[in-house]
Amino acid sequence: MSNPQQLRYSKEHEWLSAVEDGVATIGITEYAANALGDVVYAQLPEVGDTVTAGETCGELESTKSVSDLYSPVNGEVTAANQDVVDDPSLVNSAPFEGGWLFKVRVTEEPADLLSADEYTAFSGN
């Protein structure tokens, strides 16, 4: 399993793209997707919602369990991935590409986000 070097990661297993024009893309890691099993339902934050780092902002349901979705940053949701709502299996098949979850206009980024190497060491993968 390879965690893309250009992303940053939370200890709750979300990834965060580089901020471009104030907006970052957020998803869950391949490690988290594998641990969840086959994702069958995604409840994502809505455009205009305010999210806070470390707090619940949605939910992913799999054949194994239900897992809360956490935001790795503070900000306002600018997009939710309707493709994932329509086909939640994208979270498993393409967690770093088409399986992204939402986009946020970042107002604050915590200092404790991990690099790819730090996340790999943290998750053991």
PDB file of C-alpha atoms in Angstrom:
ATOM      1  CA  MET A   1       0.000   0.000   0.000  1.00  0.00           C
ATOM      2  CA  SER A   2       1.431   3.339  -0.988  1.00  0.00           C
ATOM      3  CA  ASN A   3       0.332   6.659   0.466  1.00  0.00           C
ATOM      4  CA  PRO A   4       0.780   9.479  -2.067  1.00  0.00           C
ATOM      5  CA  GLN A   5       3.638  11.750  -0.996  1.00  0.00           C
ATOM      6  CA  GLN A   6       1.885  14.988  -2.029  1.00  0.00           C
ATOM      7  CA  LEU A   7      -0.954  14.458   0.465  1.00  0.00           C
ATOM      8  CA  ARG A   8      -1.107  15.049   4.208  1.00  0.00           C
ATOM      9  CA  TYR A   9      -2.869  12.727   6.621  1.00  0.00           C
ATOM     10  CA  SER A  10      -4.787  12.794   9.895  1.00  0.00           C
ATOM     11  CA  LYS A  11      -4.586  10.236  12.672  1.00  0.00           C
ATOM     12  CA  GLU A  12      -8.284   9.537  11.970  1.00  0.00           C
ATOM     13  CA  HIS A  13      -7.158   8.192   8.534  1.00  0.00           C
ATOM     14  CA  GLU A  14      -8.338  11.053   6.324  1.00  0.00           C
ATOM     15  CA  TRP A  15      -6.130  12.539   3.627  1.00  0.00           C
ATOM     16  CA  LEU A  16      -5.909  16.164   2.570  1.00  0.00           C
ATOM     17  CA  SER A  17      -4.683  17.512  -0.762  1.00  0.00           C
ATOM     18  CA  ALA A  18      -2.544  20.593  -1.031  1.00  0.00           C
ATOM     19  CA  VAL A  19      -4.611  23.750  -0.610  1.00  0.00           C
ATOM     20  CA  GLU A  20      -5.194  25.412  -3.999  1.00  0.00           C
ATOM     21  CA  ASP A  21      -6.933  28.805  -4.070  1.00  0.00           C
ATOM     22  CA  GLY A  22      -7.871  28.180  -0.439  1.00  0.00           C
ATOM     23  CA  VAL A  23      -9.621  24.842  -1.155  1.00  0.00           C
ATOM     24  CA  ALA A  24      -8.445  21.326  -0.257  1.00  0.00           C
ATOM     25  CA  THR A  25      -9.857  17.933  -1.231  1.00  0.00           C
ATOM     26  CA  ILE A  26     -10.474  15.361   1.523  1.00  0.00           C
ATOM     27  CA  GLY A  27     -10.925  11.596   1.454  1.00  0.00           C
ATOM     28  CA  ILE A  28     -10.107   8.528   3.512  1.00  0.00           C
ATOM     29  CA  THR A  29      -6.931   6.544   3.115  1.00  0.00           C
ATOM     30  CA  GLU A  30      -6.576   3.172   1.430  1.00  0.00           C
ATOM     31  CA  TYR A  31      -5.732   1.744   4.861  1.00  0.00           C
ATOM     32  CA  ALA A  32      -9.052   3.015   6.273  1.00  0.00           C
ATOM     33  CA  ALA A  33     -11.010   1.848   3.207  1.00  0.00           C
ATOM     34  CA  ASN A  34      -9.538  -1.648   3.549  1.00  0.00           C
ATOM     35  CA  ALA A  35     -10.267  -1.730   7.284  1.00  0.00           C
ATOM     36  CA  LEU A  36     -13.879  -0.701   6.659  1.00  0.00           C
ATOM     37  CA  GLY A  37     -14.531  -3.332   4.033  1.00  0.00           C
ATOM     38  CA  ASP A  38     -16.959  -2.761   1.179  1.00  0.00           C
ATOM     39  CA  VAL A  39     -18.465   0.707   1.606  1.00  0.00           C
ATOM     40  CA  VAL A  40     -22.188   0.617   0.793  1.00  0.00           C
ATOM     41  CA  TYR A  41     -23.369   4.051   1.990  1.00  0.00           C
ATOM     42  CA  ALA A  42     -21.803   7.501   2.276  1.00  0.00           C
ATOM     43  CA  GLN A  43     -23.334  10.430   4.146  1.00  0.00           C
ATOM     44  CA  LEU A  44     -21.158  13.450   3.343  1.00  0.00           C
ATOM     45  CA  PRO A  45     -21.253  17.021   4.600  1.00  0.00           C
ATOM     46  CA  GLU A  46     -23.258  19.392   2.412  1.00  0.00           C
ATOM     47  CA  VAL A  47     -22.056  22.446   0.523  1.00  0.00           C
ATOM     48  CA  GLY A  48     -22.087  25.389   2.933  1.00  0.00           C
ATOM     49  CA  ASP A  49     -21.587  23.248   6.046  1.00  0.00           C
ATOM     50  CA  THR A  50     -18.864  24.370   8.431  1.00  0.00           C
ATOM     51  CA  VAL A  51     -16.481  21.597   9.478  1.00  0.00           C
ATOM     52  CA  THR A  52     -14.047  21.538  12.387  1.00  0.00           C
ATOM     53  CA  ALA A  53     -10.812  19.579  12.550  1.00  0.00           C
ATOM     54  CA  GLY A  54     -11.218  16.369  14.513  1.00  0.00           C
ATOM     55  CA  GLU A  55     -15.014  16.562  14.639  1.00  0.00           C
ATOM     56  CA  THR A  56     -17.540  14.302  12.924  1.00  0.00           C
ATOM     57  CA  CYS A  57     -18.879  15.629   9.620  1.00  0.00           C
ATOM     58  CA  GLY A  58     -20.334  12.535   7.978  1.00  0.00           C
ATOM     59  CA  GLU A  59     -20.524   8.776   7.996  1.00  0.00           C
ATOM     60  CA  LEU A  60     -19.419   5.793   5.943  1.00  0.00           C
ATOM     61  CA  GLU A  61     -21.271   2.506   6.249  1.00  0.00           C
ATOM     62  CA  SER A  62     -19.726  -0.755   5.118  1.00  0.00           C
ATOM     63  CA  THR A  63     -20.649  -4.393   5.160  1.00  0.00           C
ATOM     64  CA  LYS A  64     -18.619  -4.623   8.400  1.00  0.00           C
ATOM     65  CA  SER A  65     -19.517  -1.486  10.341  1.00  0.00           C
ATOM     66  CA  VAL A  66     -20.449   2.185  10.417  1.00  0.00           C
ATOM     67  CA  SER A  67     -17.623   4.674  10.761  1.00  0.00           C
ATOM     68  CA  ASP A  68     -17.718   8.388  11.478  1.00  0.00           C
ATOM     69  CA  LEU A  69     -16.047  10.686   8.983  1.00  0.00           C
ATOM     70  CA  TYR A  70     -13.867  13.410  10.496  1.00  0.00           C
ATOM     71  CA  SER A  71     -12.610  16.621   8.958  1.00  0.00           C
ATOM     72  CA  PRO A  72      -8.843  17.098   9.131  1.00  0.00           C
ATOM     73  CA  VAL A  73      -9.205  20.913   8.874  1.00  0.00           C
ATOM     74  CA  ASN A  74     -11.497  23.792   9.785  1.00  0.00           C
ATOM     75  CA  GLY A  75     -13.447  25.388   6.977  1.00  0.00           C
ATOM     76  CA  GLU A  76     -16.539  25.548   4.798  1.00  0.00           C
ATOM     77  CA  VAL A  77     -17.561  22.701   2.509  1.00  0.00           C
ATOM     78  CA  THR A  78     -17.491  23.811  -1.138  1.00  0.00           C
ATOM     79  CA  ALA A  79     -18.286  20.444  -2.790  1.00  0.00           C
ATOM     80  CA  ALA A  80     -19.392  16.927  -1.919  1.00  0.00           C
ATOM     81  CA  ASN A  81     -18.601  14.040  -4.253  1.00  0.00           C
ATOM     82  CA  GLN A  82     -22.005  12.989  -5.616  1.00  0.00           C
ATOM     83  CA  ASP A  83     -20.315  10.101  -7.453  1.00  0.00           C
ATOM     84  CA  VAL A  84     -19.428   8.559  -4.070  1.00  0.00           C
ATOM     85  CA  VAL A  85     -22.977   9.057  -2.782  1.00  0.00           C
ATOM     86  CA  ASP A  86     -24.277   7.303  -5.929  1.00  0.00           C
ATOM     87  CA  ASP A  87     -21.553   4.600  -5.900  1.00  0.00           C
ATOM     88  CA  PRO A  88     -19.942   4.289  -2.438  1.00  0.00           C
ATOM     89  CA  SER A  89     -17.662   1.490  -3.679  1.00  0.00           C
ATOM     90  CA  LEU A  90     -15.462   4.247  -5.207  1.00  0.00           C
ATOM     91  CA  VAL A  91     -14.110   4.766  -1.665  1.00  0.00           C
ATOM     92  CA  ASN A  92     -12.652   1.243  -1.877  1.00  0.00           C
ATOM     93  CA  SER A  93     -11.660   1.112  -5.528  1.00  0.00           C
ATOM     94  CA  ALA A  94     -10.112   4.592  -5.838  1.00  0.00           C
ATOM     95  CA  PRO A  95      -9.635   6.169  -2.385  1.00  0.00           C
ATOM     96  CA  PHE A  96      -7.066   8.702  -3.632  1.00  0.00           C
ATOM     97  CA  GLU A  97      -8.738   9.510  -6.974  1.00  0.00           C
ATOM     98  CA  GLY A  98     -12.460   9.226  -7.768  1.00  0.00           C
ATOM     99  CA  GLY A  99     -13.262   8.198  -4.185  1.00  0.00           C
ATOM    100  CA  TRP A 100     -12.532  11.638  -2.712  1.00  0.00           C
ATOM    101  CA  LEU A 101     -15.293  12.742  -0.341  1.00  0.00           C
ATOM    102  CA  PHE A 102     -15.553  16.523  -0.103  1.00  0.00           C
ATOM    103  CA  LYS A 103     -13.761  19.830  -0.673  1.00  0.00           C
ATOM    104  CA  VAL A 104     -13.257  22.515   1.945  1.00  0.00           C
ATOM    105  CA  ARG A 105     -12.319  26.193   1.835  1.00  0.00           C
ATOM    106  CA  VAL A 106      -9.727  25.932   4.597  1.00  0.00           C
ATOM    107  CA  THR A 107      -9.797  28.515   7.382  1.00  0.00           C
ATOM    108  CA  GLU A 108      -7.403  26.687   9.703  1.00  0.00           C
ATOM    109  CA  GLU A 109      -5.122  23.711   9.278  1.00  0.00           C
ATOM    110  CA  PRO A 110      -3.958  21.848  12.393  1.00  0.00           C
ATOM    111  CA  ALA A 111      -0.223  21.529  12.936  1.00  0.00           C
ATOM    112  CA  ASP A 112      -0.482  17.790  13.640  1.00  0.00           C
ATOM    113  CA  LEU A 113      -1.213  16.600  10.080  1.00  0.00           C
ATOM    114  CA  LEU A 114       1.198  13.879   9.010  1.00  0.00           C
ATOM    115  CA  SER A 115       3.402  13.493   5.948  1.00  0.00           C
ATOM    116  CA  ALA A 116       3.005  10.297   3.897  1.00  0.00           C
ATOM    117  CA  ASP A 117       6.019   8.730   5.628  1.00  0.00           C
ATOM    118  CA  GLU A 118       4.743   9.722   9.079  1.00  0.00           C
ATOM    119  CA  TYR A 119       1.299   8.329   8.274  1.00  0.00           C
ATOM    120  CA  THR A 120       2.797   5.063   6.995  1.00  0.00           C
ATOM    121  CA  ALA A 121       4.729   4.701  10.269  1.00  0.00           C
ATOM    122  CA  PHE A 122       1.615   5.632  12.300  1.00  0.00           C
ATOM    123  CA  SER A 123      -0.712   3.189  10.519  1.00  0.00           C
ATOM    124  CA  GLY A 124       1.851   0.429  10.124  1.00  0.00           C
ATOM    125  CA  ASN A 125       1.267   0.290   6.377  1.00  0.00           C
TER     126      ASN A 125
END
